[in-house]
Short mmCIF file of C-alpha atoms and ligand atoms in Angstrom, two decimals:
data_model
loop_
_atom_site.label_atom_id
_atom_site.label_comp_id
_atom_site.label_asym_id
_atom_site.label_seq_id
_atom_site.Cartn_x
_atom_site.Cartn_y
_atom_site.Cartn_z
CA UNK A 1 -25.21 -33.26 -11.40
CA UNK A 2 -24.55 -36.87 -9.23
CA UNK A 3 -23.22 -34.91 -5.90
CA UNK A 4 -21.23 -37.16 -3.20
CA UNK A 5 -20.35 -37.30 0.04
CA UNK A 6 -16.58 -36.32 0.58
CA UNK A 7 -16.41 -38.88 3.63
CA UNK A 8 -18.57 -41.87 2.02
CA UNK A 9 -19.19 -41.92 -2.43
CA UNK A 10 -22.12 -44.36 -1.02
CA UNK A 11 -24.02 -41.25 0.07
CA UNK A 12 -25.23 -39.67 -3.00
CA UNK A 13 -27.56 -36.95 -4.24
CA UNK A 14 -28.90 -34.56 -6.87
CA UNK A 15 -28.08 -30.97 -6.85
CA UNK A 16 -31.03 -29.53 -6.18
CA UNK A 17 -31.57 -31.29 -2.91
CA UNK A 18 -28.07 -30.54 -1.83
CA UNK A 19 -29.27 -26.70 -2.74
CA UNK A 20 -31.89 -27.38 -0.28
CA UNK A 21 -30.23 -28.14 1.86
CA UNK A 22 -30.10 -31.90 2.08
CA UNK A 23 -26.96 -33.02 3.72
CA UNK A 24 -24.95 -36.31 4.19
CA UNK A 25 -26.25 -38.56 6.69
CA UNK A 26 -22.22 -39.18 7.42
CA UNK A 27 -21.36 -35.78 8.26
CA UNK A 28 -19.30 -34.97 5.16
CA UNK A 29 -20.23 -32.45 2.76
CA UNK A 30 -21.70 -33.08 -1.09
CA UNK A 31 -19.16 -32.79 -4.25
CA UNK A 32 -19.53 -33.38 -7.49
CA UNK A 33 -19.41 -37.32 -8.45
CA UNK A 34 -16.66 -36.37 -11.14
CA UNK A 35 -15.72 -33.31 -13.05
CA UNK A 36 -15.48 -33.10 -16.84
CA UNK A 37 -12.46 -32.39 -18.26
CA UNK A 38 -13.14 -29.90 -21.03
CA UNK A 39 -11.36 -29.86 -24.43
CA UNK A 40 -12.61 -26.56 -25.58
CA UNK A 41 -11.82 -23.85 -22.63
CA UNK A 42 -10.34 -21.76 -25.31
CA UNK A 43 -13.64 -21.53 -27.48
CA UNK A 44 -15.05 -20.89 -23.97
CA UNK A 45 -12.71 -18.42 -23.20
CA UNK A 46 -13.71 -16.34 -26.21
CA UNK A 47 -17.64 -16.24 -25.23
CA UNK A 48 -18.82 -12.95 -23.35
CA UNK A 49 -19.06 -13.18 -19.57
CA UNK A 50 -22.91 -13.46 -19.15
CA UNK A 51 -22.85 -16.11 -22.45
CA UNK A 52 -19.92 -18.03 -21.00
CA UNK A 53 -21.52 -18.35 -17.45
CA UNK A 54 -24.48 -19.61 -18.63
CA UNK A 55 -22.76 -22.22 -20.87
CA UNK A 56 -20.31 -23.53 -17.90
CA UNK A 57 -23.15 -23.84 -15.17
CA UNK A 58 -25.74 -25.47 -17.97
CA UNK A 59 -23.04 -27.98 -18.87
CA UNK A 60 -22.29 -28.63 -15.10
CA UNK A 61 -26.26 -28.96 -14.39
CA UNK A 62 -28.09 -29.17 -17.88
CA UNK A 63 -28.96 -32.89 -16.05
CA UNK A 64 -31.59 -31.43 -13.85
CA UNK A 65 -32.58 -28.34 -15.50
CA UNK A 66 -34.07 -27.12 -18.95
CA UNK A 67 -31.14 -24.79 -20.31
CA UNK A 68 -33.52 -21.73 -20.92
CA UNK A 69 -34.76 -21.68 -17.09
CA UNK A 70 -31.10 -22.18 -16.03
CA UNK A 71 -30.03 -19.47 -18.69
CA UNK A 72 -32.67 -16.97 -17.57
CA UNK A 73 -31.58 -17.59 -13.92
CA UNK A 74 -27.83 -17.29 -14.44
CA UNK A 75 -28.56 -13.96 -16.43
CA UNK A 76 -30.89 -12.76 -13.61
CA UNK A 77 -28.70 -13.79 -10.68
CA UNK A 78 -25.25 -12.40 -12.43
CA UNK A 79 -26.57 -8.58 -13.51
CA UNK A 80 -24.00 -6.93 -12.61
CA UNK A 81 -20.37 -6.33 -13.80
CA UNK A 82 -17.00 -8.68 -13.18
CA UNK A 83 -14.15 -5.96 -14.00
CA UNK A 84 -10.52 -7.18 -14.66
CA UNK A 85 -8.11 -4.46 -13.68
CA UNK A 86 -4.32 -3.49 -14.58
CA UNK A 87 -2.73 -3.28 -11.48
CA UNK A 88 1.22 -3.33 -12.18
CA UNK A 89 3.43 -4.76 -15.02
CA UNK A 90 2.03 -8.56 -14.68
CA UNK A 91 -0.51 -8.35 -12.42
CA UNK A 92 -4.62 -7.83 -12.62
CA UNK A 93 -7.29 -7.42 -9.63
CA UNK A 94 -10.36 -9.85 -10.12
CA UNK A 95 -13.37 -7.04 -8.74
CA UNK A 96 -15.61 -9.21 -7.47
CA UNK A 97 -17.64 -6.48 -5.88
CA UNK A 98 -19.88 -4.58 -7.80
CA UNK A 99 -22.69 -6.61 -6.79
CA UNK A 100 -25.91 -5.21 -4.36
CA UNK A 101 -24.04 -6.20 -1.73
CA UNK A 102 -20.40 -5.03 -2.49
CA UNK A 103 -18.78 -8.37 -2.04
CA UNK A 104 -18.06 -11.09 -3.82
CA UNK A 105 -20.81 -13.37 -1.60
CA UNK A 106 -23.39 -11.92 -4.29
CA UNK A 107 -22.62 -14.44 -7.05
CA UNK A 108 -23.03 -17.02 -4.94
CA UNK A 109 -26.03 -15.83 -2.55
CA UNK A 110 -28.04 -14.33 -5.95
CA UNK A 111 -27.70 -17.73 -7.17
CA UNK A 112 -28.67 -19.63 -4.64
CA UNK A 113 -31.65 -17.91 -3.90
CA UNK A 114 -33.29 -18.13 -7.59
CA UNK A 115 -32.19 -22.00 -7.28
CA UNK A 116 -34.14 -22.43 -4.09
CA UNK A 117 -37.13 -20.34 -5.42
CA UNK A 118 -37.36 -22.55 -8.53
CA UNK A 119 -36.62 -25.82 -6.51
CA UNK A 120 -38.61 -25.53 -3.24
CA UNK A 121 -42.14 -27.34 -2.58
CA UNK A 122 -42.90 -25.81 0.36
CA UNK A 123 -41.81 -23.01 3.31
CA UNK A 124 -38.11 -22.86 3.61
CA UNK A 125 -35.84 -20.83 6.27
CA UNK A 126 -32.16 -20.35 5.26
CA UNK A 127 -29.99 -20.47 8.07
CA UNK A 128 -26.10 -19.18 8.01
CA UNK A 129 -23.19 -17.92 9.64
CA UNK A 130 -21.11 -15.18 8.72
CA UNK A 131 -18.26 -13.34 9.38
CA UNK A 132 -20.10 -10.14 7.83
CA UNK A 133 -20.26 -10.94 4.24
CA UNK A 134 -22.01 -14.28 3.38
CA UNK A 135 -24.64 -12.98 5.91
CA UNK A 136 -25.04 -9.23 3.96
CA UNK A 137 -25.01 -11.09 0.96
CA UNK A 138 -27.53 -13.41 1.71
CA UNK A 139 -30.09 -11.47 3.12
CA UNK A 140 -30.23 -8.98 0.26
CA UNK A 141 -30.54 -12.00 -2.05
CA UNK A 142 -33.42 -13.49 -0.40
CA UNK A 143 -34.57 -10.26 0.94
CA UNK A 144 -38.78 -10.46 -0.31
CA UNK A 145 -38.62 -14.06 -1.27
CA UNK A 146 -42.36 -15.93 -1.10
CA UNK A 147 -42.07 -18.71 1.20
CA UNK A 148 -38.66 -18.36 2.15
CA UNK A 149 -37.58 -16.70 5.72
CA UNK A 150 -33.56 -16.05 6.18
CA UNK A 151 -31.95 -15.91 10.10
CA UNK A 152 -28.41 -15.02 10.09
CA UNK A 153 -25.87 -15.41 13.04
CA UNK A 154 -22.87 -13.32 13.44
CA UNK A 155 -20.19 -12.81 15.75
CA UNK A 156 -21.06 -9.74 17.70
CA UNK A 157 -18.62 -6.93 17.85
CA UNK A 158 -16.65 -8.80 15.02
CA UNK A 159 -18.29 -7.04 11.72
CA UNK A 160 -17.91 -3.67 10.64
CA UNK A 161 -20.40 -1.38 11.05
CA UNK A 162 -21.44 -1.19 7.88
CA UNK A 163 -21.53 -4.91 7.29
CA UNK A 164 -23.64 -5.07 10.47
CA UNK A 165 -26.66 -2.66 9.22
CA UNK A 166 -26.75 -4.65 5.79
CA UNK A 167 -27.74 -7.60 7.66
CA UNK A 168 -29.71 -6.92 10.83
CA UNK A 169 -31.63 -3.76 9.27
CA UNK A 170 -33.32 -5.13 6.62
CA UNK A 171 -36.37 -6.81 8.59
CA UNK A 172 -39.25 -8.22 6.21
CA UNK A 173 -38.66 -12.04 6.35
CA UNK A 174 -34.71 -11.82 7.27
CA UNK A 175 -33.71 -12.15 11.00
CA UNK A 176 -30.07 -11.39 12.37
CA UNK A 177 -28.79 -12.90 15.78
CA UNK A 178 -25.93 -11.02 16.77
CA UNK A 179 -23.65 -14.14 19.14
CA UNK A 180 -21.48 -14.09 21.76
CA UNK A 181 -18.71 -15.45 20.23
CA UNK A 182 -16.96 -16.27 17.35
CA UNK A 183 -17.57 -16.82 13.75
CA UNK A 184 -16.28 -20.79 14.53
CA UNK A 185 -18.91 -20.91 17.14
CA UNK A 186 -21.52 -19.27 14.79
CA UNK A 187 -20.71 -22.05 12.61
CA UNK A 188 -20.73 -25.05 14.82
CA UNK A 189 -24.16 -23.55 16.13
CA UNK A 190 -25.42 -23.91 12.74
CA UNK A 191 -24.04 -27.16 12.19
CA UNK A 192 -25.72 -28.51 14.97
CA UNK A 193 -29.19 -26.87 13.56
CA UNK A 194 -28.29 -29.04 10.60
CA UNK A 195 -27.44 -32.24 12.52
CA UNK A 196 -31.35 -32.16 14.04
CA UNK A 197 -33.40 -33.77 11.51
CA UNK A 198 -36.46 -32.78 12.72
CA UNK A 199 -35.87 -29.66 13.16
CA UNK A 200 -34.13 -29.53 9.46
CA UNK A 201 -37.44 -30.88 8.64
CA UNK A 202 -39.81 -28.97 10.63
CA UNK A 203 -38.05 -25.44 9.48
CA UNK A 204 -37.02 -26.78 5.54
CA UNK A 205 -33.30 -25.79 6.95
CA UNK A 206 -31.20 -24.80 3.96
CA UNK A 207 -27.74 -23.14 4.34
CA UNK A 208 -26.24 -20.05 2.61
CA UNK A 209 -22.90 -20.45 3.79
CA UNK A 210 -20.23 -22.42 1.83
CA UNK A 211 -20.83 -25.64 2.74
CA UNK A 212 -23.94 -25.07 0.11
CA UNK A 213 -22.68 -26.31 -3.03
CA UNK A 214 -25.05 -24.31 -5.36
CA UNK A 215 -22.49 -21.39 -4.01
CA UNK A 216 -19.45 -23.28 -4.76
CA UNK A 217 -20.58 -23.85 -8.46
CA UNK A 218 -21.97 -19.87 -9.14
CA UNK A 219 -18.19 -19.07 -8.12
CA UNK A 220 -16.36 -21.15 -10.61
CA UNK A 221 -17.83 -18.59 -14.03
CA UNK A 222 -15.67 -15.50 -12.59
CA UNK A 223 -12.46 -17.96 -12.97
CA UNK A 224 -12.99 -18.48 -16.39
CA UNK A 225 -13.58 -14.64 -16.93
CA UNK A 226 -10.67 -13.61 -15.06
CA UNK A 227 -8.24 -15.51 -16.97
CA UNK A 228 -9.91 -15.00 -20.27
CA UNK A 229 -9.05 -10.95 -19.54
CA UNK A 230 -5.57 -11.66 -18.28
CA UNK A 231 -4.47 -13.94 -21.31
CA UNK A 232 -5.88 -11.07 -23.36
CA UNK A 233 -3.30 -8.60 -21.91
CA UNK A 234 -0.72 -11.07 -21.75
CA UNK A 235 -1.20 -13.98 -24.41
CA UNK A 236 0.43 -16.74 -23.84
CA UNK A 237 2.14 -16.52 -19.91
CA UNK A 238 1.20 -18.71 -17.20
CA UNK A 239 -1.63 -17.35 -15.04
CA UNK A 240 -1.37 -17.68 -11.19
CA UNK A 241 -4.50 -16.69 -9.31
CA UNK A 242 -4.40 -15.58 -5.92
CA UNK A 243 -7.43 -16.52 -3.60
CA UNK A 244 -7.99 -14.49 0.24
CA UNK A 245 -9.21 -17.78 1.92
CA UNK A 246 -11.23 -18.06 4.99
CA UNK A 247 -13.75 -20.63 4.34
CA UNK A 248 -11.76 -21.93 1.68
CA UNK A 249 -15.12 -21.80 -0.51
CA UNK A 250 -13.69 -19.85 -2.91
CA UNK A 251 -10.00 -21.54 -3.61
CA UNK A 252 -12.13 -24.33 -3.97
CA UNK A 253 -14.79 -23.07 -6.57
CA UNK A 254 -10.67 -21.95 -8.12
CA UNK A 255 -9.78 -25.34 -8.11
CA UNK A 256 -12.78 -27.09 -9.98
CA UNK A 257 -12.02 -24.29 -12.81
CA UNK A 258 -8.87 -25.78 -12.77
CA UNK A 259 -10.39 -28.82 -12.87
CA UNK A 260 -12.52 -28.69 -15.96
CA UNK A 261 -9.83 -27.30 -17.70
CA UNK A 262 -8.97 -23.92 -17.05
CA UNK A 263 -5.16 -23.48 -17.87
CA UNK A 264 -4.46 -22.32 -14.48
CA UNK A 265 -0.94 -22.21 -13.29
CA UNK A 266 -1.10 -22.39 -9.74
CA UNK A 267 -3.78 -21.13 -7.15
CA UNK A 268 -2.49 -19.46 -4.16
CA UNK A 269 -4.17 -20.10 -1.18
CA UNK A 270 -3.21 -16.67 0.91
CA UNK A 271 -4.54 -15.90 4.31
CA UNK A 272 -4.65 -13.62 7.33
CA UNK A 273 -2.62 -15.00 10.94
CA UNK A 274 -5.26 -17.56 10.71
CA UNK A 275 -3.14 -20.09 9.04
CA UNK A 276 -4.55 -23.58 9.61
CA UNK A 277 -4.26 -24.09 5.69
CA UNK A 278 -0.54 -22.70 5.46
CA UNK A 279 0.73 -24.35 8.13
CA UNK A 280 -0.72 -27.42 7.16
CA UNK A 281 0.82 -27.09 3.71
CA UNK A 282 4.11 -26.68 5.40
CA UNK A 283 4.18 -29.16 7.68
CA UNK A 284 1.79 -32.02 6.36
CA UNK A 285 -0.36 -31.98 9.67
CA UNK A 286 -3.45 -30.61 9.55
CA UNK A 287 -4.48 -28.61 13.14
CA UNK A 288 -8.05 -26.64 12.96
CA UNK A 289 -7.95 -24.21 15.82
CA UNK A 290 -9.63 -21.72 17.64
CA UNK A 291 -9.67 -18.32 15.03
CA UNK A 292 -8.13 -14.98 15.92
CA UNK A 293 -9.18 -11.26 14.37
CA UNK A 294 -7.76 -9.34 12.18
CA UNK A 295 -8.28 -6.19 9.62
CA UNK A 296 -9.46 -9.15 6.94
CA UNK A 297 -12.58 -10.15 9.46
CA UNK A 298 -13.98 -12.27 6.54
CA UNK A 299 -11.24 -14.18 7.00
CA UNK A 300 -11.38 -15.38 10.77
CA UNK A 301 -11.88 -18.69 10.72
CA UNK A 302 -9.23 -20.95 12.06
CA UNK A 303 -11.45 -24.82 11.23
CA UNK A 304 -12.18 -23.91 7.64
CA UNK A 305 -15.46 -26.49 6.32
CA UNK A 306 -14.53 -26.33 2.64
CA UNK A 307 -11.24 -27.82 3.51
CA UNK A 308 -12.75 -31.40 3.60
CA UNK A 309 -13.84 -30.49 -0.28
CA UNK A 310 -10.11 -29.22 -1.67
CA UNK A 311 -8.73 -32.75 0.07
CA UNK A 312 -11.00 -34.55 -0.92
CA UNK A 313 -10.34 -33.20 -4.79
CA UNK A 314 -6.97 -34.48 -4.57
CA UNK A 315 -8.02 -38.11 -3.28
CA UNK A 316 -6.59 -36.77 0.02
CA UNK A 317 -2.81 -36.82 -1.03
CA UNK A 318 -1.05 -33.98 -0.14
CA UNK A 319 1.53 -33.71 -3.00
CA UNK A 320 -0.92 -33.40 -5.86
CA UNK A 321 -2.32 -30.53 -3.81
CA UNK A 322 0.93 -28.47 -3.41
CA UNK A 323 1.88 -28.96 -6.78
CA UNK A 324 -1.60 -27.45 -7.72
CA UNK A 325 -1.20 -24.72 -5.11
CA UNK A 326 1.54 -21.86 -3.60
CA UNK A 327 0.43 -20.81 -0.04
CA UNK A 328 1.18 -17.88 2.43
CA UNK A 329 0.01 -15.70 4.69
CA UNK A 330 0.11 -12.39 5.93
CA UNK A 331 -0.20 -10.63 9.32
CA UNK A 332 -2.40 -7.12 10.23
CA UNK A 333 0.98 -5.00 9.91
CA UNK A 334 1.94 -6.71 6.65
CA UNK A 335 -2.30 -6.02 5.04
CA UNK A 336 -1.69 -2.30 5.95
CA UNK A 337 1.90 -1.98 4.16
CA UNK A 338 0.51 -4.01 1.29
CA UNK A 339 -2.69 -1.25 1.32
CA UNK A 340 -0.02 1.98 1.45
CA UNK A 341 1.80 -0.08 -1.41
CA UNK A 342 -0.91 -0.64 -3.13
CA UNK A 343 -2.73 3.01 -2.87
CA UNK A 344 1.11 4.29 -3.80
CA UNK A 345 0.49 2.37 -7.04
CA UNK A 346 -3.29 4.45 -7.36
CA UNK A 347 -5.62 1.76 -6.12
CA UNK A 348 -7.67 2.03 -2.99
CA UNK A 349 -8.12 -1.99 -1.35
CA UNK A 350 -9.82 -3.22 1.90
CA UNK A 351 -7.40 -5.45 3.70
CA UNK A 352 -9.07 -9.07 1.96
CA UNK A 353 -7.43 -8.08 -1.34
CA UNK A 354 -4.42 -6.70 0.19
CA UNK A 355 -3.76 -10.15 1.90
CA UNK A 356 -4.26 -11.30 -1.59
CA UNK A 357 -2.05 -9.46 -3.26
CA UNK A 358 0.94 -9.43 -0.83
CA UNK A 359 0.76 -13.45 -0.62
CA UNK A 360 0.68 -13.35 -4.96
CA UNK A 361 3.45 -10.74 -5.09
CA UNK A 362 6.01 -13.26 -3.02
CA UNK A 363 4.68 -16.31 -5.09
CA UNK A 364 4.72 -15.46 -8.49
CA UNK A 365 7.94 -16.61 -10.39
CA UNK A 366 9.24 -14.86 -13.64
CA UNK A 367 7.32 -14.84 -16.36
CA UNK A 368 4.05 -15.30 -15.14
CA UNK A 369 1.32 -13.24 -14.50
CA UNK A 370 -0.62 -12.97 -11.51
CA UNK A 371 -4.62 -12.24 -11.02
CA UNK A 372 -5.91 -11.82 -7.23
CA UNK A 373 -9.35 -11.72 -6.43
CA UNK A 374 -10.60 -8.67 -5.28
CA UNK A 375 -13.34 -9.75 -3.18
CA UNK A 376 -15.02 -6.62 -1.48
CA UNK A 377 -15.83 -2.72 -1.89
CA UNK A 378 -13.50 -0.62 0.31
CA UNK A 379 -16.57 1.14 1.37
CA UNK A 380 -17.15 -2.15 3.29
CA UNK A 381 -13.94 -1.09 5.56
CA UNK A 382 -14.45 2.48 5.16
CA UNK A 383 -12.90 2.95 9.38
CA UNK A 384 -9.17 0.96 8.39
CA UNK A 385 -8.98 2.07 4.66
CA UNK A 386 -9.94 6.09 5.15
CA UNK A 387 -7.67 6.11 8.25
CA UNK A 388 -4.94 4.26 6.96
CA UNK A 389 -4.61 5.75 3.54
CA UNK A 390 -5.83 9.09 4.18
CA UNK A 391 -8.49 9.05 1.48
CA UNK A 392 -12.41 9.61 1.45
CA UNK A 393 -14.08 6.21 -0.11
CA UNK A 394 -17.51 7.39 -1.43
CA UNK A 395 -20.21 4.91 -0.17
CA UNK A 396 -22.11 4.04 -2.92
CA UNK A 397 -25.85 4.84 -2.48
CA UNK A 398 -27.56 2.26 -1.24
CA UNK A 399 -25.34 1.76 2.01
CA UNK A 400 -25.54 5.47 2.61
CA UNK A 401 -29.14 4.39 2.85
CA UNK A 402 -28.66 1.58 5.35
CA UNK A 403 -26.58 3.79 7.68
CA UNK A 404 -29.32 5.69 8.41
CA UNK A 405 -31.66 2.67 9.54
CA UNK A 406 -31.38 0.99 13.33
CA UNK A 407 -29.92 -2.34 13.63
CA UNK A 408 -32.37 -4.80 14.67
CA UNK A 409 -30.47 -7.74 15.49
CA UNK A 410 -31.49 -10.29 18.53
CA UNK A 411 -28.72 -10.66 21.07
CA UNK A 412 -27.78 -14.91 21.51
CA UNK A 413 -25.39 -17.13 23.39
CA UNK A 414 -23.27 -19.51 21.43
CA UNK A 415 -25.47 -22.20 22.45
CA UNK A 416 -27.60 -24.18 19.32
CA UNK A 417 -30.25 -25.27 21.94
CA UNK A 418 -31.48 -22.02 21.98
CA UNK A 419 -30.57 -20.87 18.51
CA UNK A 420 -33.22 -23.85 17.72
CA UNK A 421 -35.68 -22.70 19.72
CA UNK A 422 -35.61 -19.00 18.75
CA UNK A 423 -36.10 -20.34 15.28
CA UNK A 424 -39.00 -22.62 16.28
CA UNK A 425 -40.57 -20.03 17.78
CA UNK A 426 -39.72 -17.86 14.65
CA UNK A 427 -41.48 -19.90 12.31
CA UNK A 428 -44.43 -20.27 14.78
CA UNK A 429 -44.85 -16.82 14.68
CA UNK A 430 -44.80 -16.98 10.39
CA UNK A 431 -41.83 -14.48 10.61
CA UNK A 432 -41.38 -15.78 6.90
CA UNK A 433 -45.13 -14.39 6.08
CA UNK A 434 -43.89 -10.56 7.09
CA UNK A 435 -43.56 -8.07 4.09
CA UNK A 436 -40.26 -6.59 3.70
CA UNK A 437 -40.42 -3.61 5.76
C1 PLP E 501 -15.96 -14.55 2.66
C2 PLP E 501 -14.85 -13.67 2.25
C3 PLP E 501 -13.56 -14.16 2.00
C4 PLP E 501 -13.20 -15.61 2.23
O1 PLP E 501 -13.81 -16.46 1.31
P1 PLP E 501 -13.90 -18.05 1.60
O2 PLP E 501 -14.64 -18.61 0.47
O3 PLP E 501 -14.59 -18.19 2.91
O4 PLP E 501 -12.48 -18.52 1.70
C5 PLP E 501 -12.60 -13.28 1.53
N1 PLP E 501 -12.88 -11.97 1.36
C6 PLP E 501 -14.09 -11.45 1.61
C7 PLP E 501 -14.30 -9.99 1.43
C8 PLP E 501 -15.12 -12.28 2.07
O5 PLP E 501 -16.32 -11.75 2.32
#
């Protein structure tokens, strides 16, 4: 796949060096050249998930790999259930979440590390930000990997508990630096890791967060599964899919679905009171700003990166892009009346897919029928949904296990200076050469 720069199409590159973590010398981020228009989604549609996933990513990459590694890796990397739930009358929960590490991160993190395993020619450390998930997801994924070290910054005090012990307990060749700050200033830290060429160099820098394409592209299969359930249950009515944005990674995976052909009424772009993309929506000026928290943590960011991708989609014109999209958002009181509404209707949801829901409810129009994406366990939010709802959520087994280990995380300033030179030191030390523990 030809990737581009969104700021310059002069800057171009292949995917697996964007996977690497290659990135434009003008600051933008790598998309695809073009995107195929498909004329046979509903052959596609028919295919079984694991069949159909394979057949998407090997037609979006079957340029730079031989279809039966790709199809082995796909299989490997997606081995565990996408379930398509009844929720009311017209409307169906994506579950996103049965992966190892109970969010919907796992499709992309599983993915990415098998691409960077198979692409890699020497030591690499994968560097990221998170707001709790990407971070959990990622260090499972690459948890064990030969040659490949993981350090993972998140904003301390700012992650559940839970999300906190599945990424600074795991040890082995994953590292967790818990910052004093935000998630935005987790993310600008890592930027500026990225911006350092030698040290990109030195280290074999490659990111697990959004702005890593090979994510983007692992996220676009569940689209295509989601709506092949929902016109199932409902042939033949328009299907509106409801996306709890943050990074915007995933409305943006939503919208290249769309793009090769998915008949996809309108994706809704729904958020917490972080509403950068709303408000911009509404008012045609675009203002990235400092982000605040709320129940849907995962969802704190106020200068969303993938933004630059969905623009640049639509040739940077805003009225393609609100014809494509609905938009809304919805406030901490608002998430917990949508989760009492919700658990009134029998289904237990953590506040991302409550946002989701309450911004589809308000957008969809008659006729059509809605699908949001459930993106994480409720065991993930076990302290707001228990509480709130009055219910016991089980914890599946293998976080039960994690509770019961120490977190290990390394305390940090927001400042990339030293961020830089804890990981030089890091890779001194061959942290990357450590069993798992
Ligand atoms: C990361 C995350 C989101 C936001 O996804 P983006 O791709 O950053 O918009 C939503 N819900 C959950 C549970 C997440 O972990």
């Amino acid at each position: 796949m030809r990737l581009v720069s969104t700021r310059d199409a002069r800057h171009t590159t292949t995917f697996a060096a964007a996977a690497l973590g290659h990135a434009p010398a003008d600051g933008g981020l790598w998309v695809p050249a073009s995107l195929p228009r498909w004329d046979d989604v509903p052959a596609l549609l028919d295919l079984p998930w694991a069949e159909r996933s394979c057949e998407i990513l090997c037609r979006l990459l079957g340029d730079e790999w031989e279809r039966s590694a790709l199809d082995a890796l796909v299989r490997e990397a997606f081995d565990f259930p996408v379930r398509v739930t009844a929720v009311e009358g017209s409307t169906h929960a994506l579950e996103l979440f049965h992966g190892p590490s109970l969010a919907f991160k796992d499709f992309g993190a599983r993915f990415l590390a098998r691409v960077v395993s198979a692409s890699a020619t020497g030591p690499r450390t994968v560097l990221t930000a998170t707001s709790g998930d990407t971070g959990a997801a990622a260090a499972a994924a690459f948890l064990g990997r030969a040659g490949v070290s993981v350090a993972v910054l998140y904003p301390r005090g700012r992650v559940t508990p839970l999300q906190e012990r599945q990424l600074a307990c795991l040890g082995g060749n994953t590292r967790a630096f818990a910052v004093d700050g935000s998630f935005d200033d987790c993310q600008r830290m890592v930027r500026a890791c990225f911006a350092d060429d030698r040290l990109a160099a030195d280290l074999g820098l490659t990111s697990a967060n959004s702005i890593n394409i090979a994510r983007l592209l692992a996220q676009v299969p569940y689209y295509f599964e989601g709506v092949a359930r929902v016109r199932e249950a409902q042939p033949g009515r328009p299907v509106v899919i409801s996306v709890p944005s943050g990074n915007f990674g995933n409305l943006c995976a939503g919208l290249y679905a769309r793009a090769l052909g998915l008949p996809v009424e309108a994706i809704v772009a729904a958020t917490n009171a972080n509403r950068t993309v709303p408000d911009h929506l509404e008012s045609g000026e675009y203002r990235a700003r400092e982000s605040v928290a709320t129940h849907s943590s995962a969802m704190d960011v106020g200068a969303p990166s993938n933004w630059e991708r969905v623009r640049h989609l639509f040739g940077g014109d805003l009225a393609p892009l609100r014809s494509a999209l609905r938009w809304g958002s919805c406030d901490d009181h608002e998430t917990e009346q949508a989760m009492r509404a919700l658990h009134a209707r029998g289904h237990v949801v953590e506040p991302h897919a409550a946002v989701a829901w309450r911004v589809l409810d308000r957008a969809l129009r008659p006729g059509e029928c809605g699908l949001y994406l459930a993106t994480a366990h409720p065991a993930k939010f076990l302290d707001l949904v228990e509480p709130l709802l009055g219910v016991r959520v089980p914890l599946p087994a293998s976080l039960a296990a994690l509770l019961e280990r120490p977190v290990r995380a390394e305390p940090l300033p927001a400042d990339a200076a030293l961020l830089a030179a804890r990981l030089r030191e890091g890779a001194a030390a061959g942290e990357g050469e450590r069993a798992p523990a």
